[in-house]
Amino acid sequence: MTLKNVLRILGAYAWSFGETLIDKPTLNKSMLSTNIKFYNTLKWINILSSFLLFVPVFGSLGNFHLPHMLGYLIMAFLGYSTWIFQGVTGVPIYEETRFLILMHLTLHSFFGLWREFYNKFALFDDFLHIFGGFWGAFFLFPFIFGSAIAWSNLPQRAVRWKVWLSGISIVNMIGVFWEIGEFISDKIFGGYPGYRMAQENSLDDTMLDLIYNNIGATIGILVFWWYLKRSKDINTFVKDMGKKLGEFFREESTILGP
């Protein structure tokens, strides 16, 4: 990656974050309500949560722990991923989606690692995997659905199955990569003082985590379908999202060439 590409990504993030602050209506959207007070409240909760992810980074400097510090830094970066994605592609991100992502990252980083909820509460890890599957499906659903209705002429039943299977498949793929990351982390830092093994029970832990991911993803898709049937303008918005993705990839193809 060249310096020009890095500067482009950073510039897109800054622009996207700025657009959020000034409430540009073409980019910022609440999914559950058209009430401006609800949107503003959610927006500022998300902005404050994004800064909250840096509390463990600075708070743990006095008691430095390499594996945890790496985790804190990764979670802090991922907290801004939706603004980066929005800035690069121009695809709008629901504030509710941003809220779920930031909540999951905060629960893992701030509460799970820094406040040691993983050690204090036996079911905390199980809950996070269910919640992770839920927000993963909830986050992916608009993009998959928007792309399906914008780029294909499939009948309604086929679109439903395409979205369902695609959402479950991507959540499982992310879950597998997460488990691989836990496995590698355990192998590298297994003997590090104070390190909590992510896969203490090996196969049982891995399989239960993947099962919980699927349970959460199924709940997320069902909730989205339920809301989709009752929404007044979400169909148009999701279709516009698909068009935005199409415009982005066509532009990238033009830049990169054949």
XYZ file of N, CA and C in Angstrom:
774
model
N 0.845 -1.191 0.000
C 0.000 0.000 0.000
C 0.886 1.248 0.000
N 0.634 2.167 -0.928
C 1.447 3.364 -1.047
C 0.988 4.434 -0.067
N 1.838 5.439 0.112
C 1.499 6.562 0.995
C 0.253 7.278 0.507
N 0.092 7.351 -0.815
C -1.078 8.006 -1.385
C -2.357 7.291 -0.976
N -2.322 5.941 -0.993
C -3.500 5.171 -0.593
C -3.814 5.356 0.885
N -2.755 5.388 1.712
C -2.952 5.590 3.150
C -3.580 6.950 3.408
N -3.062 7.979 2.739
C -3.608 9.328 2.912
C -5.042 9.405 2.426
N -5.360 8.655 1.372
C -6.728 8.645 0.861
C -7.682 8.049 1.888
N -7.269 6.940 2.510
C -8.108 6.294 3.521
C -8.301 7.203 4.725
N -7.201 7.817 5.210
C -7.304 8.714 6.354
C -8.162 9.932 6.026
N -8.016 10.445 4.815
C -8.840 11.589 4.403
C -10.311 11.220 4.324
N -10.586 10.002 3.818
C -11.977 9.545 3.726
C -12.584 9.387 5.110
N -11.779 8.869 6.055
C -12.284 8.733 7.423
C -12.599 10.097 8.024
N -11.674 11.054 7.878
C -11.881 12.382 8.447
C -13.118 13.034 7.848
N -13.286 12.869 6.539
C -14.456 13.443 5.873
C -15.734 12.793 6.379
N -15.709 11.464 6.502
C -16.887 10.733 6.967
C -17.247 11.120 8.399
N -16.236 11.206 9.269
C -16.482 11.571 10.665
C -17.022 12.994 10.734
N -16.488 13.874 9.895
C -16.992 15.251 9.854
C -18.427 15.323 9.369
N -18.756 14.503 8.354
C -20.124 14.478 7.845
C -21.093 14.031 8.934
N -20.647 13.105 9.779
C -21.482 12.657 10.885
C -21.769 13.799 11.848
N -20.762 14.586 12.123
C -20.917 15.686 13.073
C -21.872 16.765 12.551
N -21.865 17.010 11.232
C -22.717 18.079 10.701
C -24.050 17.554 10.172
N -24.293 16.234 10.326
C -25.587 15.645 9.973
C -25.959 15.811 8.504
N -25.082 15.427 7.604
C -25.435 15.451 6.186
C -26.472 14.370 5.923
N -27.683 14.708 5.476
C -28.768 13.731 5.402
C -28.559 12.617 4.391
N -27.684 12.833 3.397
C -27.476 11.781 2.404
C -26.611 10.652 2.947
N -25.927 10.906 4.059
C -25.041 9.879 4.594
C -25.475 9.353 5.949
N -26.099 10.174 6.761
C -26.418 9.786 8.126
C -27.885 9.411 8.223
N -28.140 8.274 8.844
C -29.500 7.734 8.833
C -29.764 6.923 10.085
N -30.935 7.118 10.659
C -31.409 6.256 11.726
C -32.382 5.267 11.119
N -32.325 4.035 11.538
C -33.156 2.990 10.953
C -34.482 2.823 11.690
N -34.463 2.974 13.009
C -35.635 2.651 13.817
C -36.587 3.815 14.018
N -36.119 5.026 13.768
C -36.973 6.177 14.046
C -36.584 7.353 13.162
N -37.573 8.173 12.801
C -37.311 9.402 12.056
C -37.216 10.596 12.997
N -37.321 10.344 14.298
C -37.236 11.404 15.299
C -35.803 11.923 15.373
N -35.631 13.228 15.143
C -34.290 13.805 15.093
C -33.602 13.738 16.449
N -34.370 13.819 17.553
C -33.770 13.737 18.881
C -33.208 12.337 19.124
N -33.933 11.324 18.666
C -33.442 9.949 18.804
C -32.152 9.767 18.030
N -32.122 10.286 16.809
C -30.924 10.166 15.974
C -29.742 10.880 16.611
N -29.953 12.116 17.070
C -28.860 12.883 17.666
C -28.325 12.211 18.930
N -29.234 11.667 19.737
C -28.811 10.972 20.960
C -27.939 9.774 20.611
N -28.410 8.991 19.635
C -27.662 7.804 19.232
C -26.320 8.190 18.622
N -26.324 9.262 17.837
C -25.092 9.705 17.181
C -24.031 10.071 18.210
N -24.413 10.832 19.224
C -23.432 11.269 20.220
C -23.016 10.130 21.146
N -23.908 9.186 21.392
C -23.512 7.990 22.148
C -22.426 7.241 21.382
N -22.600 7.139 20.064
C -21.605 6.444 19.235
C -20.269 7.174 19.228
N -20.306 8.484 19.137
C -19.064 9.261 19.126
C -18.333 9.113 20.462
N -19.076 9.213 21.570
C -18.466 9.054 22.892
C -17.932 7.630 23.089
N -18.684 6.636 22.580
C -18.242 5.243 22.705
C -16.947 5.003 21.936
N -16.803 5.689 20.794
C -15.583 5.513 20.005
C -14.359 6.002 20.774
N -14.536 7.047 21.582
C -13.429 7.527 22.410
C -13.235 6.648 23.644
N -14.322 6.039 24.122
C -14.238 5.164 25.292
C -13.308 3.977 25.033
N -13.216 3.558 23.780
C -12.344 2.437 23.440
C -10.870 2.734 23.693
N -10.527 4.026 23.802
C -9.131 4.376 24.063
C -8.809 4.422 25.555
N -9.834 4.345 26.400
C -9.590 4.360 27.847
C -8.684 3.211 28.283
N -8.958 1.960 27.848
C -8.040 0.870 28.238
C -6.640 1.046 27.680
N -6.527 1.663 26.492
C -5.205 1.859 25.887
C -4.325 2.695 26.803
N -4.857 3.829 27.250
C -4.073 4.723 28.105
C -4.108 4.287 29.567
N -5.235 3.693 29.999
C -5.363 3.291 31.387
C -4.456 2.148 31.782
N -4.031 1.364 30.797
C -3.189 0.201 31.106
C -1.707 0.455 30.868
N -1.337 1.688 30.551
C 0.072 1.980 30.288
C 0.934 1.753 31.527
N 0.380 2.061 32.699
C 1.151 1.888 33.923
C 1.386 0.435 34.262
N 0.468 -0.433 33.874
C 0.591 -1.869 34.130
C 0.591 -2.589 32.787
N 1.670 -2.404 32.057
C 1.721 -2.834 30.655
C 1.590 -4.346 30.534
N 0.686 -4.740 29.604
C 0.474 -6.160 29.321
C 0.365 -6.279 27.802
N 1.381 -6.823 27.170
C 1.488 -6.806 25.710
C 0.270 -7.398 24.991
N -0.186 -8.630 25.314
C -1.344 -9.185 24.590
C -2.593 -8.310 24.721
N -2.850 -7.813 25.941
C -4.026 -6.966 26.135
C -3.875 -5.634 25.403
N -2.674 -5.059 25.441
C -2.465 -3.782 24.768
C -2.702 -3.906 23.261
N -2.236 -5.002 22.667
C -2.490 -5.224 21.242
C -3.989 -5.335 20.980
N -4.702 -6.042 21.867
C -6.146 -6.165 21.727
C -6.843 -4.819 21.853
N -6.410 -3.995 22.807
C -7.008 -2.669 22.986
C -6.823 -1.806 21.735
N -5.628 -1.857 21.157
C -5.345 -1.045 19.975
C -6.165 -1.496 18.775
N -6.295 -2.822 18.595
C -7.088 -3.343 17.476
C -8.556 -2.957 17.630
N -9.090 -3.100 18.852
C -10.492 -2.753 19.095
C -10.733 -1.261 18.887
N -9.775 -0.423 19.298
C -9.917 1.019 19.118
C -9.961 1.373 17.635
N -9.094 0.720 16.840
C -9.097 0.978 15.394
C -10.402 0.518 14.758
N -10.861 -0.683 15.127
C -12.098 -1.214 14.552
C -13.297 -0.334 14.909
N -13.199 0.379 16.035
C -14.291 1.259 16.419
C -14.567 2.345 15.398
N -13.576 2.677 14.596
C -13.739 3.717 13.577
C -13.922 3.138 12.173
N -14.037 1.815 12.091
C -14.119 1.168 10.781
C -15.366 1.574 10.003
N -16.485 1.806 10.696
C -17.707 2.174 9.968
C -17.583 3.556 9.337
N -16.913 4.473 10.026
C -16.701 5.799 9.452
C -15.732 5.730 8.281
N -14.713 4.867 8.402
C -13.765 4.691 7.300
C -14.474 4.099 6.086
N -15.277 3.047 6.312
C -16.007 2.407 5.219
C -16.965 3.397 4.561
N -17.655 4.172 5.383
C -18.601 5.147 4.850
C -17.893 6.217 4.036
N -16.724 6.650 4.518
C -15.986 7.675 3.810
C -15.404 7.188 2.500
N -14.923 5.926 2.469
C -14.305 5.381 1.269
C -15.342 5.060 0.205
N -16.452 4.423 0.605
C -17.436 3.951 -0.373
C -18.588 4.917 -0.604
N -18.855 5.815 0.347
C -20.025 6.682 0.238
C -21.310 5.985 0.617
N -21.221 4.739 1.101
C -22.396 3.973 1.496
C -22.802 4.389 2.910
N -24.044 4.793 3.124
C -24.461 5.233 4.459
C -24.507 4.086 5.451
N -24.206 4.394 6.697
C -24.229 3.424 7.787
C -25.317 3.840 8.773
N -26.207 2.917 9.095
C -27.218 3.204 10.108
C -26.544 3.492 11.447
N -27.051 4.469 12.171
C -26.503 4.751 13.490
C -26.739 3.578 14.439
N -27.844 2.847 14.255
C -28.089 1.662 15.084
C -27.039 0.586 14.823
N -26.632 0.440 13.566
C -25.587 -0.523 13.222
C -24.269 -0.121 13.859
N -23.957 1.164 13.765
C -22.727 1.670 14.382
C -22.760 1.461 15.898
N -23.934 1.655 16.476
C -24.107 1.493 17.921
C -23.833 0.051 18.348
N -24.372 -0.916 17.595
C -24.176 -2.325 17.931
C -22.704 -2.725 17.814
N -22.034 -2.227 16.782
C -20.618 -2.550 16.603
C -19.786 -1.974 17.737
N -20.011 -0.705 18.062
C -19.251 -0.065 19.129
C -19.557 -0.703 20.481
N -20.819 -1.113 20.697
C -21.172 -1.762 21.944
C -20.416 -3.078 22.098
N -20.364 -3.860 21.023
C -19.671 -5.145 21.085
C -18.183 -4.947 21.357
N -17.574 -3.994 20.669
C -16.153 -3.730 20.872
C -15.884 -3.236 22.292
N -16.770 -2.391 22.813
C -16.602 -1.870 24.172
C -16.770 -2.978 25.203
N -17.755 -3.851 24.987
C -17.951 -4.969 25.914
C -16.731 -5.879 25.943
N -16.128 -6.090 24.785
C -14.952 -6.965 24.717
C -13.712 -6.290 25.305
N -13.434 -5.050 24.861
C -12.199 -4.381 25.238
C -12.268 -3.759 26.626
N -13.227 -2.839 26.817
C -13.309 -2.080 28.069
C -13.742 -2.960 29.239
N -14.832 -3.720 29.017
C -15.368 -4.529 30.116
C -14.712 -5.914 30.192
N -14.639 -6.610 29.054
C -14.143 -7.978 29.064
C -12.690 -8.101 29.484
N -11.798 -7.324 28.819
C -10.373 -7.419 29.110
C -9.940 -6.489 30.236
N -10.259 -5.196 30.083
C -9.734 -4.217 31.044
C -10.383 -4.364 32.422
N -11.718 -4.531 32.470
C -12.414 -4.699 33.749
C -12.554 -6.171 34.138
N -11.985 -7.055 33.332
C -11.878 -8.492 33.615
C -13.227 -9.193 33.769
N -14.215 -8.783 32.961
C -15.518 -9.456 33.013
C -15.413 -10.903 32.545
N -14.445 -11.186 31.662
C -14.266 -12.568 31.199
C -13.948 -13.502 32.365
N -13.170 -12.994 33.324
C -12.798 -13.803 34.479
C -13.866 -13.785 35.576
N -14.629 -12.708 35.652
C -15.601 -12.551 36.734
C -16.933 -13.243 36.440
N -17.318 -13.323 35.166
C -18.623 -13.866 34.794
C -18.430 -14.992 33.776
N -18.828 -16.194 34.155
C -18.569 -17.381 33.338
C -19.259 -17.325 31.982
N -20.449 -16.707 31.917
C -21.226 -16.694 30.677
C -20.983 -15.445 29.822
N -20.061 -14.597 30.249
C -19.843 -13.342 29.515
C -19.350 -13.612 28.095
N -18.428 -14.556 27.937
C -17.896 -14.887 26.611
C -18.985 -15.472 25.722
N -19.847 -16.338 26.287
C -20.938 -16.931 25.512
C -21.900 -15.852 25.017
N -22.219 -14.919 25.923
C -23.114 -13.821 25.546
C -22.528 -12.999 24.404
N -21.224 -12.706 24.471
C -20.606 -11.883 23.439
C -20.617 -12.570 22.080
N -20.499 -13.899 22.053
C -20.546 -14.601 20.772
C -21.962 -14.566 20.184
N -22.972 -14.707 21.026
C -24.354 -14.583 20.536
C -24.611 -13.162 20.047
N -24.181 -12.199 20.842
C -24.367 -10.798 20.464
C -23.572 -10.458 19.206
N -22.363 -11.029 19.089
C -21.552 -10.793 17.900
C -22.207 -11.330 16.637
N -22.795 -12.533 16.727
C -23.526 -13.069 15.582
C -24.728 -12.215 15.229
N -25.391 -11.684 16.261
C -26.565 -10.833 16.048
C -26.196 -9.562 15.300
N -25.212 -8.813 15.815
C -24.887 -7.557 15.147
C -24.204 -7.792 13.808
N -23.491 -8.945 13.677
C -22.880 -9.247 12.395
C -23.919 -9.404 11.306
N -24.969 -10.183 11.596
C -26.057 -10.368 10.627
C -26.829 -9.064 10.425
N -27.059 -8.351 11.507
C -27.803 -7.095 11.442
C -27.039 -6.057 10.632
N -25.709 -6.076 10.747
C -24.861 -5.142 10.021
C -24.771 -5.510 8.543
N -24.625 -6.807 8.258
C -24.454 -7.258 6.885
C -25.750 -7.256 6.092
N -26.861 -7.485 6.793
C -28.141 -7.668 6.118
C -28.481 -6.535 5.151
N -28.383 -5.250 5.565
C -28.744 -4.179 4.630
C -27.934 -4.178 3.356
N -26.619 -4.486 3.463
C -25.763 -4.465 2.281
C -26.077 -5.633 1.345
N -26.281 -6.812 1.935
C -26.601 -7.981 1.107
C -27.966 -7.806 0.460
N -28.933 -7.364 1.251
C -30.284 -7.187 0.729
C -30.320 -6.071 -0.313
N -29.644 -4.946 0.009
C -29.603 -3.831 -0.937
C -28.959 -4.237 -2.249
N -27.880 -5.010 -2.174
C -27.206 -5.466 -3.396
C -28.090 -6.420 -4.180
N -28.793 -7.308 -3.473
C -29.634 -8.303 -4.143
C -30.771 -7.650 -4.922
N -31.418 -6.647 -4.325
C -32.556 -6.036 -5.020
C -32.119 -4.978 -6.025
N -30.866 -4.500 -5.908
C -30.387 -3.486 -6.846
C -29.727 -4.111 -8.068
N -29.128 -5.286 -7.916
C -28.312 -5.858 -8.979
C -28.893 -7.122 -9.600
N -30.012 -7.611 -9.121
C -30.548 -8.850 -9.680
C -32.056 -8.752 -9.856
N -32.571 -9.646 -10.680
C -34.013 -9.706 -10.925
C -34.614 -10.981 -10.345
N -34.052 -11.455 -9.259
C -34.539 -12.677 -8.642
C -35.927 -12.466 -8.043
N -36.751 -13.501 -8.022
C -38.051 -13.398 -7.350
C -37.873 -13.205 -5.851
N -38.927 -12.751 -5.192
C -38.850 -12.405 -3.777
C -38.353 -13.567 -2.914
N -38.884 -14.783 -3.175
C -38.484 -15.935 -2.374
C -36.993 -16.228 -2.540
N -36.482 -16.089 -3.780
C -35.064 -16.349 -4.031
C -34.191 -15.310 -3.347
N -34.634 -14.044 -3.373
C -33.885 -12.988 -2.691
C -33.817 -13.268 -1.202
N -34.943 -13.732 -0.625
C -34.981 -14.031 0.807
C -33.939 -15.097 1.168
N -33.894 -16.180 0.386
C -32.947 -17.254 0.680
C -31.510 -16.820 0.408
N -31.320 -16.020 -0.631
C -29.976 -15.533 -0.951
C -29.444 -14.683 0.197
N -30.275 -13.787 0.694
C -29.859 -12.918 1.789
C -29.607 -13.727 3.053
N -30.513 -14.650 3.354
C -30.394 -15.461 4.566
C -29.094 -16.281 4.546
N -28.889 -17.036 3.455
C -27.711 -17.903 3.368
C -26.419 -17.098 3.286
N -26.449 -15.984 2.585
C -25.252 -15.147 2.487
C -24.891 -14.562 3.841
N -25.901 -14.071 4.572
C -25.647 -13.501 5.892
C -25.070 -14.513 6.852
N -25.685 -15.703 6.912
C -25.195 -16.762 7.791
C -23.771 -17.175 7.401
N -23.523 -17.284 6.104
C -22.205 -17.722 5.626
C -21.118 -16.722 6.003
N -21.390 -15.433 5.826
C -20.379 -14.423 6.133
C -20.129 -14.347 7.634
N -21.199 -14.436 8.433
C -21.024 -14.440 9.891
C -20.175 -15.634 10.311
N -20.416 -16.797 9.700
C -19.607 -17.979 10.022
C -18.151 -17.784 9.601
N -17.955 -17.166 8.457
C -16.591 -16.912 8.002
C -15.859 -16.004 8.991
N -16.524 -14.929 9.421
C -15.923 -14.023 10.403
C -15.655 -14.765 11.710
N -16.623 -15.623 12.117
C -16.454 -16.402 13.336
C -15.258 -17.337 13.257
N -15.056 -17.956 12.092
C -13.904 -18.863 11.911
C -12.598 -18.085 12.020
N -12.536 -16.915 11.369
C -11.323 -16.101 11.460
C -11.064 -15.660 12.899
N -12.139 -15.357 13.637
C -11.986 -14.974 15.044
C -11.388 -16.133 15.848
N -11.900 -17.347 15.599
C -11.384 -18.515 16.313
C -9.930 -18.798 15.939
N -9.589 -18.579 14.678
C -8.195 -18.739 14.259
C -7.321 -17.726 14.990
N -7.831 -16.487 15.113
C -7.097 -15.460 15.837
C -6.892 -15.835 17.294
N -7.932 -16.406 17.941
C -7.798 -16.856 19.321
C -6.757 -17.970 19.433
N -6.784 -18.890 18.475
C -5.836 -20.008 18.477
C -4.402 -19.509 18.363
N -4.173 -18.584 17.417
C -2.829 -18.036 17.228
C -2.390 -17.257 18.465
N -3.317 -16.474 19.037
C -2.999 -15.701 20.236
C -2.591 -16.616 21.386
N -3.334 -17.721 21.551
C -2.999 -18.665 22.625
C -1.616 -19.291 22.409
N -1.301 -19.586 21.143
C -0.007 -20.200 20.851
C 1.150 -19.230 21.100
N 0.910 -17.947 20.802
C 1.981 -16.963 20.956
C 2.136 -16.516 22.406
N 1.002 -16.265 23.059
C 1.052 -15.664 24.397
C 0.648 -16.639 25.502
N 0.562 -17.929 25.207
C 0.107 -18.910 26.186
C 0.888 -18.901 27.489
N 2.173 -18.605 27.425
C 2.985 -18.592 28.635
C 3.210 -17.215 29.215
N 2.540 -16.201 28.619
C 2.732 -14.830 29.085
C 2.052 -14.642 30.440
N 2.738 -14.074 31.447
C 2.145 -13.896 32.783
C 0.845 -13.082 32.738
N -0.217 -13.633 33.322
C -1.488 -12.928 33.386
C -2.363 -13.072 32.160
N -1.873 -13.819 31.150
C -2.663 -13.992 29.933
C -3.774 -15.010 30.159
N -4.992 -14.663 29.746
C -6.135 -15.574 29.868
C -6.298 -16.340 28.564
N -6.200 -17.661 28.629
C -6.338 -18.490 27.425
C -7.731 -18.313 26.822
N -7.777 -18.023 25.520
C -9.055 -17.806 24.843
C -9.770 -19.116 24.535
N -8.998 -20.204 24.392
C -9.577 -21.511 24.067
C -9.102 -22.541 25.077
N -9.545 -22.350 26.318
C -9.107 -23.235 27.406
C -9.521 -24.681 27.177
N -10.756 -24.874 26.678
C -11.264 -26.236 26.489
C -11.140 -26.699 25.038
N -10.283 -26.043 24.295
C -9.948 -26.460 22.937
C -11.184 -26.619 22.051
N -11.451 -27.832 21.580
C -12.502 -28.079 20.602
C -13.881 -27.679 21.126
N -14.194 -27.993 22.378
C -15.496 -27.652 22.943
C -15.721 -26.147 22.914
N -14.708 -25.395 23.295
C -14.826 -23.939 23.318
C -15.039 -23.394 21.907
N -14.264 -23.886 20.952
C -14.371 -23.409 19.570
C -15.741 -23.709 18.973
N -16.216 -24.944 19.134
C -17.496 -25.335 18.537
C -18.668 -24.595 19.188
N -18.639 -24.434 20.511
C -19.711 -23.700 21.180
C -19.734 -22.248 20.725
N -18.563 -21.644 20.537
C -18.503 -20.257 20.063
C -19.143 -20.135 18.682
N -18.849 -21.085 17.785
C -19.423 -21.040 16.435
C -20.936 -21.266 16.472
N -21.394 -22.140 17.354
C -22.837 -22.370 17.497
C -23.528 -21.097 18.000
N -22.915 -20.449 18.991
C -23.477 -19.198 19.517
C -23.513 -18.120 18.436
N -22.485 -18.072 17.593
C -22.482 -17.106 16.486
C -23.694 -17.307 15.584
N -23.996 -18.574 15.263
C -25.128 -18.874 14.386
C -26.466 -18.546 15.042
N -26.572 -18.794 16.349
C -27.802 -18.449 17.061
C -28.021 -16.942 17.001
N -26.967 -16.173 17.284
C -27.084 -14.722 17.232
C -27.403 -14.213 15.841
N -26.766 -14.798 14.811
C -27.019 -14.374 13.433
C -28.455 -14.653 13.025
N -28.981 -15.801 13.408
C -30.368 -16.140 13.086
C -31.329 -15.152 13.731
N -31.085 -14.817 14.992
C -31.931 -13.834 15.676
C -31.848 -12.487 14.971
N -30.634 -12.075 14.589
C -30.452 -10.792 13.916
C -31.205 -10.709 12.598
N -31.153 -11.770 11.792
C -31.845 -11.779 10.503
C -33.357 -11.764 10.697
N -33.849 -12.556 11.658
C -35.286 -12.581 11.924
C -35.793 -11.215 12.383
N -35.010 -10.553 13.243
C -35.400 -9.223 13.714
C -35.430 -8.240 12.554
N -34.424 -8.321 11.661
C -34.384 -7.393 10.532
C -35.545 -7.638 9.576
N -35.855 -8.906 9.296
C -36.993 -9.217 8.429
C -38.286 -8.680 9.046
N -38.414 -8.854 10.358
C -39.612 -8.366 11.048
C -39.753 -6.866 10.889
N -38.631 -6.156 11.073
C -38.691 -4.694 10.946
C -38.891 -4.270 9.499
N -38.263 -4.994 8.581
C -38.339 -4.644 7.168
C -39.786 -4.631 6.677
N -40.583 -5.574 7.160
C -41.984 -5.666 6.731
C -42.829 -4.511 7.256
N -42.355 -3.827 8.300
C -43.145 -2.776 8.937
C -42.603 -1.377 8.694
N -41.479 -1.292 7.996
C -40.866 0.010 7.769
C -41.500 0.707 6.572
N -41.511 2.023 6.598
C -42.115 2.805 5.526
C -41.127 3.132 4.410
N -39.880 3.415 4.780
C -38.950 3.880 3.747
C -37.651 3.081 3.692
N -37.541 2.018 4.461
C -36.275 1.289 4.508
C -35.967 0.585 3.187
N -37.013 0.169 2.451
C -36.782 -0.510 1.170
C -36.036 0.399 0.200
N -36.485 1.660 0.110
C -35.838 2.616 -0.780
C -34.419 2.889 -0.337
N -34.239 3.019 0.971
C -32.905 3.328 1.487
C -31.937 2.183 1.230
N -32.374 0.955 1.466
C -31.502 -0.199 1.248
C -31.182 -0.350 -0.236
N -32.146 -0.069 -1.104
C -31.893 -0.137 -2.543
C -30.862 0.913 -2.945
N -30.978 2.112 -2.371
C -29.988 3.152 -2.637
C -28.603 2.720 -2.154
N -28.574 1.974 -1.058
C -27.311 1.472 -0.535
C -26.657 0.542 -1.547
N -27.453 -0.323 -2.154
C -26.928 -1.216 -3.183
C -26.385 -0.455 -4.377
N -27.089 0.603 -4.769
C -26.622 1.419 -5.888
C -25.302 2.110 -5.554
N -25.193 2.576 -4.302
C -23.958 3.224 -3.880
C -22.782 2.251 -3.968
N -23.009 1.010 -3.546
C -21.959 0.002 -3.640
C -21.575 -0.236 -5.096
N -22.580 -0.291 -5.983
C -22.314 -0.481 -7.397
C -21.487 0.652 -7.976
N -21.816 1.876 -7.610
C -21.067 3.038 -8.088
C -19.619 2.990 -7.608
N -19.436 2.561 -6.355
C -18.084 2.493 -5.792
C -17.234 1.483 -6.550
N -17.764 0.283 -6.795
C -16.977 -0.753 -7.458
C -16.711 -0.404 -8.928
N -17.662 0.274 -9.573
C -17.418 0.700 -10.951
C -16.312 1.743 -10.994
N -16.312 2.632 -10.003
C -15.263 3.647 -9.939
C -13.911 3.016 -9.679
N -13.864 2.015 -8.774
C -12.624 1.334 -8.487
C -12.110 0.593 -9.728
N -13.008 -0.015 -10.486
C -12.614 -0.727 -11.701
C -11.994 0.224 -12.714
N -12.534 1.433 -12.787
C -12.022 2.425 -13.716
C -10.623 2.870 -13.319
N -10.430 3.025 -11.989
C -9.136 3.467 -11.495
C -8.058 2.386 -11.689
N -8.418 1.138 -11.323
C -7.456 0.041 -11.376
C -7.226 -0.482 -12.780
N -8.249 -0.326 -13.663
C -8.109 -0.808 -15.022
C -8.412 -2.292 -15.130
N -8.341 -2.874 -16.298
C -8.627 -4.304 -16.501
C -7.580 -5.194 -15.838
